[in-house]
CSV table of C-alpha atoms and ligand atoms in Angstrom, one decimal:
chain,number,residue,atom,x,y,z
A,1,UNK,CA,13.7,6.6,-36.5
A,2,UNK,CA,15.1,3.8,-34.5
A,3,UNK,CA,17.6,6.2,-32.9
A,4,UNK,CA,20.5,3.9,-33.6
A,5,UNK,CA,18.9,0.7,-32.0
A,6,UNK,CA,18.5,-2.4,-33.9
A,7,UNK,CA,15.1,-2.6,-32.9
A,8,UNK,CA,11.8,-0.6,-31.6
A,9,UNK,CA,11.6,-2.7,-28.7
A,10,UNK,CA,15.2,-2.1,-27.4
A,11,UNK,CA,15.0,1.7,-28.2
A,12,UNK,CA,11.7,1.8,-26.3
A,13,UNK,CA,13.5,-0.4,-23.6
A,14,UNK,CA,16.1,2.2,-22.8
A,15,UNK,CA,13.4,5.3,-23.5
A,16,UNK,CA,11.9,3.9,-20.3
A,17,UNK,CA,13.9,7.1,-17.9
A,18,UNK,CA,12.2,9.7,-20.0
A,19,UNK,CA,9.2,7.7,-21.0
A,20,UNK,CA,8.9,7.2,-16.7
A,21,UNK,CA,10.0,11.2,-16.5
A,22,UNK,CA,7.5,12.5,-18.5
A,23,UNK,CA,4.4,10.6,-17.3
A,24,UNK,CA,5.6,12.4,-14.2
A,25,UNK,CA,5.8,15.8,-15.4
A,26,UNK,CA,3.8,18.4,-13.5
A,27,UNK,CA,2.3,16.2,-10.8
A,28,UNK,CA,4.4,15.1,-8.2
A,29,UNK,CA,5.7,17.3,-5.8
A,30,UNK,CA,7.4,15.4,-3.3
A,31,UNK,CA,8.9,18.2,-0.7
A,32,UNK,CA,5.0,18.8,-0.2
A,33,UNK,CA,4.3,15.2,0.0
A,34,UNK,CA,1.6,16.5,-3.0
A,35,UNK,CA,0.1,14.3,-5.9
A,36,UNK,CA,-1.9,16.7,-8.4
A,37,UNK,CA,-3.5,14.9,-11.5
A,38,UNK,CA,-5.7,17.7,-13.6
A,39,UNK,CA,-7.2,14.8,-15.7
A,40,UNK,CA,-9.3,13.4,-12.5
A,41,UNK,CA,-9.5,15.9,-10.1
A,42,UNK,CA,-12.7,16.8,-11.2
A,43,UNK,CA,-13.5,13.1,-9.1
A,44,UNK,CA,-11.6,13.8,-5.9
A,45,UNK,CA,-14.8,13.5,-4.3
A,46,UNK,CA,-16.0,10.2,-5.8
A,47,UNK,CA,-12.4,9.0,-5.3
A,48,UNK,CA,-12.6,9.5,-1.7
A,49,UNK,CA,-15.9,7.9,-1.2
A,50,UNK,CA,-15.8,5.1,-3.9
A,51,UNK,CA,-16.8,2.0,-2.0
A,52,UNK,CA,-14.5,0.0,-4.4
A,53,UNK,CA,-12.4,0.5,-7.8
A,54,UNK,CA,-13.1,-2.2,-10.9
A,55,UNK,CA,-10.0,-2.2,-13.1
A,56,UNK,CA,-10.5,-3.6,-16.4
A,57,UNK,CA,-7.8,-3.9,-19.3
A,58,UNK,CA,-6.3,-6.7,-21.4
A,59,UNK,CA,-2.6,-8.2,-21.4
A,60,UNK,CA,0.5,-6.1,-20.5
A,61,UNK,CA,-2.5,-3.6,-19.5
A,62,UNK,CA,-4.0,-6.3,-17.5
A,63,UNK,CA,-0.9,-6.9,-15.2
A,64,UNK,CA,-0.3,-3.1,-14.8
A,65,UNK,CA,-3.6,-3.4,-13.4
A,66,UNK,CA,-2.9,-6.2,-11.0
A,67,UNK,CA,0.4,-3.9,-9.8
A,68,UNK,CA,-2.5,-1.1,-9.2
A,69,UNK,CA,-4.3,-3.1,-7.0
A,70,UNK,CA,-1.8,-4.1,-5.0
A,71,UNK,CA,-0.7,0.1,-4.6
A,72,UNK,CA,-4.0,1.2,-4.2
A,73,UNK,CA,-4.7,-1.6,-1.2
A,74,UNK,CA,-1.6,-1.0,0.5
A,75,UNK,CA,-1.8,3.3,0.3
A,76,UNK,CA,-5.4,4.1,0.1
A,77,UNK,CA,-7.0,1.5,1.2
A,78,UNK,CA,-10.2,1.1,-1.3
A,79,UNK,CA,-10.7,-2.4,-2.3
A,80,UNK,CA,-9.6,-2.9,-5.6
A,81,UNK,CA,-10.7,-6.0,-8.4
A,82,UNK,CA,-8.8,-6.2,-11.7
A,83,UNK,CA,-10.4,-7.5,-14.2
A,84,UNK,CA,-10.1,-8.7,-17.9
A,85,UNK,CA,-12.1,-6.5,-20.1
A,86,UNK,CA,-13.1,-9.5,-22.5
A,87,UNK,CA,-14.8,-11.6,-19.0
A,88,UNK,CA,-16.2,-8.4,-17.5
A,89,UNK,CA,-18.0,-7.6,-20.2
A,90,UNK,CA,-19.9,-10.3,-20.6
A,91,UNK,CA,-20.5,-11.3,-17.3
A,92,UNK,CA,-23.4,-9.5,-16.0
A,93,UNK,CA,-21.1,-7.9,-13.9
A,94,UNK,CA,-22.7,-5.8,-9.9
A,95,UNK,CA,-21.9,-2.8,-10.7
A,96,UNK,CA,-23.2,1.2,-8.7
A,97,UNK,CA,-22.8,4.2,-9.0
A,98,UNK,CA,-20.3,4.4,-5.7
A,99,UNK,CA,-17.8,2.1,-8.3
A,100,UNK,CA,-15.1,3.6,-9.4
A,101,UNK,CA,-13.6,2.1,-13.3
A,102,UNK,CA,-10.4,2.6,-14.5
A,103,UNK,CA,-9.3,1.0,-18.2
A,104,UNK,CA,-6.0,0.9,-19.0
A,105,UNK,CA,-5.0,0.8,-22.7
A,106,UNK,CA,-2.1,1.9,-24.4
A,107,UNK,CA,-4.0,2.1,-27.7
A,108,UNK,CA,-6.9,3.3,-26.6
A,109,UNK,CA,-8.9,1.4,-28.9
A,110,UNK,CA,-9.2,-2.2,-27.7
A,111,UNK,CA,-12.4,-3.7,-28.4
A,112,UNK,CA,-13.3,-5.6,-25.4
A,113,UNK,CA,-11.6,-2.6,-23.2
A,114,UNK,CA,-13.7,0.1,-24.6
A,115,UNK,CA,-16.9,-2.5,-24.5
A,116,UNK,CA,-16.5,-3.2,-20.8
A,117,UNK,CA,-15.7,0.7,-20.2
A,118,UNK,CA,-19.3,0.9,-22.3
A,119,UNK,CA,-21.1,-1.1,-20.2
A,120,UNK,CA,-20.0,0.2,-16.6
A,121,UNK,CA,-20.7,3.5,-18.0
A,122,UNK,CA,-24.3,2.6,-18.9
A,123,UNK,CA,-24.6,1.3,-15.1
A,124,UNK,CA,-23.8,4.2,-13.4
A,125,UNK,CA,-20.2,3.9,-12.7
A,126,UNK,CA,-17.3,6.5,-12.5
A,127,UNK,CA,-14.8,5.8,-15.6
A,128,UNK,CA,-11.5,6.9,-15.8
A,129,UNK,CA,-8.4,6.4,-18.0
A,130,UNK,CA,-5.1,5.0,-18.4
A,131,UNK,CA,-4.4,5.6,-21.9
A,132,UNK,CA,-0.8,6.2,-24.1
A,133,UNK,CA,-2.7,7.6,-27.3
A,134,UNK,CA,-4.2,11.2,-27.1
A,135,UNK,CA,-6.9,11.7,-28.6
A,136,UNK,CA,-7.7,8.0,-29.1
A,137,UNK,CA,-11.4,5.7,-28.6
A,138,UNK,CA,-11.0,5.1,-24.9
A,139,UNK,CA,-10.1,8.6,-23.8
A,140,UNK,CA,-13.4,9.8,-25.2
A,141,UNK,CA,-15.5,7.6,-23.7
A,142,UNK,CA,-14.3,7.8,-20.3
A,143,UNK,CA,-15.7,10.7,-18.0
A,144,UNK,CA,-11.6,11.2,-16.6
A,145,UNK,CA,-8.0,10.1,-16.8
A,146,UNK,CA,-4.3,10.6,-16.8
A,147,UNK,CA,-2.3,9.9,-20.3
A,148,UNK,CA,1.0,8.1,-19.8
A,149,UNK,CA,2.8,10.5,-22.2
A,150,UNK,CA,5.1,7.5,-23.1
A,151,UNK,CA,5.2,8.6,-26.5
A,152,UNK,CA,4.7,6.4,-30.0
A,153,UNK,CA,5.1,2.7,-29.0
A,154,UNK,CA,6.5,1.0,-32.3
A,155,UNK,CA,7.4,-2.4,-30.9
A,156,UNK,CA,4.1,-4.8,-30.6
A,157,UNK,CA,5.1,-5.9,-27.3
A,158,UNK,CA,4.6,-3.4,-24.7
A,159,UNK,CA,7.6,-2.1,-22.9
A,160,UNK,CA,7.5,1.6,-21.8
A,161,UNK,CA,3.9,1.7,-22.2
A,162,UNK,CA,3.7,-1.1,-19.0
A,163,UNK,CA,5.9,1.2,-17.0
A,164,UNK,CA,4.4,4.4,-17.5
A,165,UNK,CA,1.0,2.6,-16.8
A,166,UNK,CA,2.8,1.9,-13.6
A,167,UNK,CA,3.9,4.9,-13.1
A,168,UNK,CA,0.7,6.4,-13.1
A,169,UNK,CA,-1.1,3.9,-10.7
A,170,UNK,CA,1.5,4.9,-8.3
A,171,UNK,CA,0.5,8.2,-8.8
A,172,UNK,CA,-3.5,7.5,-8.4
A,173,UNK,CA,-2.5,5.3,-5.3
A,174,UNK,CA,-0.9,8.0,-3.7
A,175,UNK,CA,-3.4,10.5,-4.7
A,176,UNK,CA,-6.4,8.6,-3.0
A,177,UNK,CA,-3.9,8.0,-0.3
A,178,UNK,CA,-3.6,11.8,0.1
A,179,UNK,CA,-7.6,12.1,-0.2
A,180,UNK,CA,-8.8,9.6,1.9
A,181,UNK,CA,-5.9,10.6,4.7
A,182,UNK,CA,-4.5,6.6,4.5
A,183,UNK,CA,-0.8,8.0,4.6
A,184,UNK,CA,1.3,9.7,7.3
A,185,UNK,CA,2.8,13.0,5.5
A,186,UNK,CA,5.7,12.2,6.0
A,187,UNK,CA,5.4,8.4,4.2
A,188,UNK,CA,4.1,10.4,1.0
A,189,UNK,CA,6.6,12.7,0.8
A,190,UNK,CA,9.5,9.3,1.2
A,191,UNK,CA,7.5,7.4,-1.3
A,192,UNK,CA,6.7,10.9,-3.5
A,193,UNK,CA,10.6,11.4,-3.3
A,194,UNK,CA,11.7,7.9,-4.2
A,195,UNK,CA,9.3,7.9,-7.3
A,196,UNK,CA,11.1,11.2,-8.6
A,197,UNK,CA,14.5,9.0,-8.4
A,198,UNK,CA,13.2,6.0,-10.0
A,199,UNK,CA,14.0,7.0,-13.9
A,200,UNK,CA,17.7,7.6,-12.2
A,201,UNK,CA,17.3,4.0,-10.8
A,202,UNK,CA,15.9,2.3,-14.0
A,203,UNK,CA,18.9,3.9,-15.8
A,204,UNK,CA,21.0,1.8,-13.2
A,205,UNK,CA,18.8,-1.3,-13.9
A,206,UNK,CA,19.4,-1.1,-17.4
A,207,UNK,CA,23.1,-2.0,-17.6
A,208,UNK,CA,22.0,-5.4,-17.5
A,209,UNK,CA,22.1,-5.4,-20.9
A,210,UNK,CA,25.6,-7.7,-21.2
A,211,UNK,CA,24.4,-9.9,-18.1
A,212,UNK,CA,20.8,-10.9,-20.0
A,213,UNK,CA,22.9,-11.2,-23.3
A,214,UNK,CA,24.4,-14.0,-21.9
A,215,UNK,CA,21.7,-15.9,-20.1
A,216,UNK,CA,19.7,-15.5,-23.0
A,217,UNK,CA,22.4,-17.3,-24.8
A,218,UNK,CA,21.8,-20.3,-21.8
A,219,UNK,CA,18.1,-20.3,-22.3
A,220,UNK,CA,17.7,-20.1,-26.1
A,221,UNK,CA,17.2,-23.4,-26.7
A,222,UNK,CA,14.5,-24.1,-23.9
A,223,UNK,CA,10.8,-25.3,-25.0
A,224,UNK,CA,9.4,-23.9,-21.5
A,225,UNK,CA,10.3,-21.5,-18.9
A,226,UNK,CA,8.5,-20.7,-15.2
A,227,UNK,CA,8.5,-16.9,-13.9
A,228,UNK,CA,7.7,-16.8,-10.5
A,229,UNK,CA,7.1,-13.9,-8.0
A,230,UNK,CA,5.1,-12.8,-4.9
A,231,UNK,CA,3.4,-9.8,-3.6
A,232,UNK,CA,3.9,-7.0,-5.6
A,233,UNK,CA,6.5,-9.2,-7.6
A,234,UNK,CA,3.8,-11.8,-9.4
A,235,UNK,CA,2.5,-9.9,-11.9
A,236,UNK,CA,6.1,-8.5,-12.6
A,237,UNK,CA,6.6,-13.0,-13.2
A,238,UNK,CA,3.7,-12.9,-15.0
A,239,UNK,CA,4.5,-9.7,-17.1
A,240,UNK,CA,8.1,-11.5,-18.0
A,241,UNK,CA,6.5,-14.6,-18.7
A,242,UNK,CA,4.3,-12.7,-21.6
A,243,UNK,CA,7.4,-10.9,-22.9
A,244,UNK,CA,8.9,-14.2,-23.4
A,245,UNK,CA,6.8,-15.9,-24.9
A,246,UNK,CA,5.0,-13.6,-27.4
A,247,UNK,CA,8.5,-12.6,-29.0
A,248,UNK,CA,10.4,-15.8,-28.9
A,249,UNK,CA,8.0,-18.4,-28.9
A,250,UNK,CA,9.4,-20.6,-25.6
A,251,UNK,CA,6.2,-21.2,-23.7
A,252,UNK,CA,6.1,-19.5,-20.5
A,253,UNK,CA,4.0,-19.2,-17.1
A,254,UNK,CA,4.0,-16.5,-14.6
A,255,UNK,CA,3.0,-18.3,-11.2
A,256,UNK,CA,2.9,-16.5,-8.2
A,257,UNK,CA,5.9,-18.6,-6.5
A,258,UNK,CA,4.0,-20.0,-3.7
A,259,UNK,CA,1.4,-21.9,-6.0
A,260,UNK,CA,4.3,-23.6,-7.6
A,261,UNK,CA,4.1,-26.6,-5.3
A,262,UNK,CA,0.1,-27.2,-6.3
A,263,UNK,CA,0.8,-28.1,-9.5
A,264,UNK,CA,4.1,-27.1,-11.6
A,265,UNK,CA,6.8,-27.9,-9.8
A,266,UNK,CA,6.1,-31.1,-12.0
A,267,UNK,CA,7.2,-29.7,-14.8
A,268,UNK,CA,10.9,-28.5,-13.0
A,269,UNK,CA,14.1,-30.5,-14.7
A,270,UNK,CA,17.2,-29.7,-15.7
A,271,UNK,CA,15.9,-28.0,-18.6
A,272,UNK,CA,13.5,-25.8,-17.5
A,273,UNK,CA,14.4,-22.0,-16.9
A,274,UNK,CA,13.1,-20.7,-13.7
A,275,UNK,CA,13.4,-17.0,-13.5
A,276,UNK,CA,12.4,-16.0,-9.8
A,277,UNK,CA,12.1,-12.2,-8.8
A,278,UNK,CA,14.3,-12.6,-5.1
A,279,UNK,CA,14.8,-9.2,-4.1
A,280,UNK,CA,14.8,-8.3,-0.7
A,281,UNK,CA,11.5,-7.3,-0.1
A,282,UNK,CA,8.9,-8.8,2.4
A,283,UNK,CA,8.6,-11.6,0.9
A,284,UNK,CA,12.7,-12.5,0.8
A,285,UNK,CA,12.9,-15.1,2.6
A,286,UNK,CA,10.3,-16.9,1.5
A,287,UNK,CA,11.2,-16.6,-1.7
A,288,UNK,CA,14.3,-18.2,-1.0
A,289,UNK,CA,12.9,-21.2,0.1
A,290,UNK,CA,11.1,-21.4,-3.1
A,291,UNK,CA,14.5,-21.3,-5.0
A,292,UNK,CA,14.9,-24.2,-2.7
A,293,UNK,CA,12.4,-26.1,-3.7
A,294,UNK,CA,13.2,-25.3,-7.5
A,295,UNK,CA,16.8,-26.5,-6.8
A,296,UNK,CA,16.1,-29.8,-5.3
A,297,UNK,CA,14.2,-30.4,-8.9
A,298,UNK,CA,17.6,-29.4,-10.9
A,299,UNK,CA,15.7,-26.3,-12.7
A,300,UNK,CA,18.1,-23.7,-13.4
A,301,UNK,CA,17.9,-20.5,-11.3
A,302,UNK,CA,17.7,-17.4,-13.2
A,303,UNK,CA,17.1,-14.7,-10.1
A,304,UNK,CA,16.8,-10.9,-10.3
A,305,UNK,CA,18.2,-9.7,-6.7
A,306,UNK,CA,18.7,-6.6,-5.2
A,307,UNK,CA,22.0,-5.3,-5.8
A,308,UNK,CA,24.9,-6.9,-3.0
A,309,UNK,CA,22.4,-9.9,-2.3
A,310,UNK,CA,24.8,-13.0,-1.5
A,311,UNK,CA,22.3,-15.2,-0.4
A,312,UNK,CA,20.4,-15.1,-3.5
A,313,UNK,CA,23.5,-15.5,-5.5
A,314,UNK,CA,24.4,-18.6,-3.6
A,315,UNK,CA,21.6,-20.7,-4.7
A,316,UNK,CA,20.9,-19.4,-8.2
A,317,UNK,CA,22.7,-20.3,-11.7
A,318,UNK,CA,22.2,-16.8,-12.7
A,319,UNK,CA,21.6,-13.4,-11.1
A,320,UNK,CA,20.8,-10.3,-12.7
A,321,UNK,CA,21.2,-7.2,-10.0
A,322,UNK,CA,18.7,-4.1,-9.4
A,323,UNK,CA,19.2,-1.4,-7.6
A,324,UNK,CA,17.3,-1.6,-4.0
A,325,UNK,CA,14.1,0.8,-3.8
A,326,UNK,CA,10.9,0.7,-1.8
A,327,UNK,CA,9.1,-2.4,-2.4
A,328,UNK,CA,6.4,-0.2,-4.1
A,329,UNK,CA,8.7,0.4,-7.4
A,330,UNK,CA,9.7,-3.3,-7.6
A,331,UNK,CA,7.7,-3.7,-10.8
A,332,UNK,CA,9.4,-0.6,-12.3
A,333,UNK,CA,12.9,-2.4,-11.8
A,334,UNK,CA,12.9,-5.6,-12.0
A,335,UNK,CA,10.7,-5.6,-15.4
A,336,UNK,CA,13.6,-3.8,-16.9
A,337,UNK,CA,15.7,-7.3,-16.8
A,338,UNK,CA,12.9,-9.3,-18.0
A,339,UNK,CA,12.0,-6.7,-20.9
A,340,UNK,CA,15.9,-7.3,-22.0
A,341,UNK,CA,16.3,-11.0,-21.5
A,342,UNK,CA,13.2,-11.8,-23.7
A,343,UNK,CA,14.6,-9.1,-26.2
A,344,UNK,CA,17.6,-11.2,-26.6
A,345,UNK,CA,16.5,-14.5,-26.3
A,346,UNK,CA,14.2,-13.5,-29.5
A,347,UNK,CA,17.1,-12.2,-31.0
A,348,UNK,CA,19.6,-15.7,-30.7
A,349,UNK,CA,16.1,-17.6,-32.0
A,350,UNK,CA,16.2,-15.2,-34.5
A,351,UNK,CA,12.3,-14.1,-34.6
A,352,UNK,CA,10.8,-11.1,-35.5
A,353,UNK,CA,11.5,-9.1,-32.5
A,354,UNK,CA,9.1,-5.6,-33.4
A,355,UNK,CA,6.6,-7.6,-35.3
A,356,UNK,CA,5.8,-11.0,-33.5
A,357,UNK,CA,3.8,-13.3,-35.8
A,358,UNK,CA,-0.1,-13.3,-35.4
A,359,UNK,CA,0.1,-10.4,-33.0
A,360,UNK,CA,-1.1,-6.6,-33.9
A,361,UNK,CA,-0.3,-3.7,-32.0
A,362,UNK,CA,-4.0,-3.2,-31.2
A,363,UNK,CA,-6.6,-5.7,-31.3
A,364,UNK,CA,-9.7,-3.9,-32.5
A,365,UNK,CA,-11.5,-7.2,-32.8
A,366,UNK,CA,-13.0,-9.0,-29.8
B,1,F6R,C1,1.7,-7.4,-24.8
B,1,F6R,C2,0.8,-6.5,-25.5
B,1,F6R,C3,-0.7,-6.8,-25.4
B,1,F6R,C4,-1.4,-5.6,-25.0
B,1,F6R,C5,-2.9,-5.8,-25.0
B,1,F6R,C6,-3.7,-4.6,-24.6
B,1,F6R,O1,3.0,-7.0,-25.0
B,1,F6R,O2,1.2,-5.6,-26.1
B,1,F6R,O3,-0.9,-7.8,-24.4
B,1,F6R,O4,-1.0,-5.1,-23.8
B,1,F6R,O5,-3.3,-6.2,-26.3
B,1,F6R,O6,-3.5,-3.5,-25.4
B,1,F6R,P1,-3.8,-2.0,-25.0
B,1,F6R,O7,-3.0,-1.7,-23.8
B,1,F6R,O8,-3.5,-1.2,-26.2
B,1,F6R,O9,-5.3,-2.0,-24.7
């Protein structure tokens, strides 16, 4: 059942080109510049006039989430607020019945997920889906949505489920980009036709298997590591940072890389991992001056780059390489890397990599 892997986790890893395939089955058609999504189209009209879309989810979920409102800003331009379900809920939270919500849950059944899906329900609001289970708690509540089609997640920490999530926000993105008439044609079909390559690409981006083998082995023994990342790359830090720490047990943050000087470059010695996502993207250079600042400390550089980067590779202890892309499918790459290098570092610390102590697959409690 684990198709010759040692572990759910690392065959759900490298399912990620199907997994990222199949959520795309049927609604892309990038020659035509054309997003179609069955599940929601019965809201085109609510999509195109929402006044503002209210995410709401929890943990890997919630960072998918944070990567959806950084797509649907840039493409479609409808403000977007991400939210955690278990703060929403009980907030009193201004909601109308312009507001569009969309929950994303891999299970389907988290409790303060379908509770905050409850509640903007009762207040008027739009709710669609971003679910992985047919069939499942979530999916019925919600008036719309588009299933991931990622198949049985095993593995408690969420892996393909977080980039077929992904997947699909790029998809809504470029949707409400088509509706509301945000995008030149000819930008959807580019973007359309890059996201058809992208499980080719994340095959690519997998090989890093040997390369985060062998940091792990540098980092094992670390009590803290710092992920850091901008733009579209900071919750792609703060997704790693999760990885890490909820199957190996070394406390991690994910800090958005220009906060690091407001507080936790403090913490940066000798001994403290900093793994920065450096590919050359908008934000490159100033990235790089982050790395700076991270070096004058003595932390040790762990940087994903973009693949030929040599000023990157300069400054850094370790680089792991991606392949380049749009800066839109940065999460979908350089998460591959972090997915891996938590896998193994749990591995050397010898912890239960599928089953993580106190964690369950879906928290139906809230
Ligand atoms: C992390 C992880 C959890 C879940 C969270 C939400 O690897 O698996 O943080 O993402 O419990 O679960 P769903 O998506 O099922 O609502």
């Amino acid at each position: 059942e684990k198709a010759g892997y040692d572990h759910f986790m690392l065959k759900e890893i490298h399912e990620q080109p199907r997994s990222i395939r199949d959520c795309m089955r049927g609604r892309i058609y990038p020659q035509e510049g054309m997003v179609q999504l069955g599940g929601i189209k019965e809201y085109a009209e609510k999509l195109r006039n929402a006044d503002r879309i209210i995410i709401v989810a929890c943990g890997t979920s919630w960072h998918a989430g944070l990567v959806g409102e950084y797509l649907i800003e840039e493409y479609a331009r409808v403000p977007v607020g991400v939210e955690y379900a278990s703060e929403f809920r009980y907030r009193n939270p201004i909601i109308t019945e312009r507001d569009i919500v969309i929950a994303i849950s891999q299970s389907g059944e988290t409790a303060d997920t379908m509770a905050a899906v409850e509640l903007a329900k009762e207040r008027g609001a739009t709710i669609l889906g971003i679910c992985n289970v047919v069939g499942s708690s979530i999916p019925r509540l919600t008036h719309g949505g588009v299933y991931t089609h990622a198949g049985p997640e095993i593995g408690v920490a969420s892996t393909k489920a977080f980039t077929a999530q992904v997947t699909v926000l790029t998809q809504i993105a470029l949707y409400v980009a088509q509706l509301r008439g945000t995008l030149p044609q000819s930008k959807l079909v580019e973007l359309l036709t890059t996201l058809q390559d992208i499980p080719l690409l994340v095959e690519k981006a997998l090989n890093c298997d040997e390369a985060t083998r062998y940091i792990a082995s540098e980092i094992k023994d670390a009590t803290n590591a710092i992920f850091l990342g901008r733009g579209i790359g900071f919750p792609v830090a703060l997704e790693g940072a999760l990885k890490l720490k909820e199957i190996s047990y070394i406390h991690a943050e994910g800090y958005p890389a220009a906060e690091m000087k407001h507080g936790p470059i403090a913490l940066i010695d000798e001994e403290m991992p900093v793994v920065v996502i450096a590919t050359q993207n908008s934000s490159y250079e100033k990235v790089i001056s982050n790395i700076q600042e991270v070096k004058a400390r003595k932390g040790r550089i762990i940087a994903i780059v973009t693949e030929g980067d040599t000023a990157v590779k300069g400054l850094a202890d370790y680089v792991i390489e991606i392949p380049h892309a749009d800066e839109a499918f940065l999460p979908l790459l350089a998460t591959i890397p972090l997915q891996l290098l938590s896998y193994h570092t749990a591995l050397l610390r010898g912890c239960n990599v599928d089953q993580p102590r106190n964690l369950a697959k879906s928290v139906t409690v809230e």
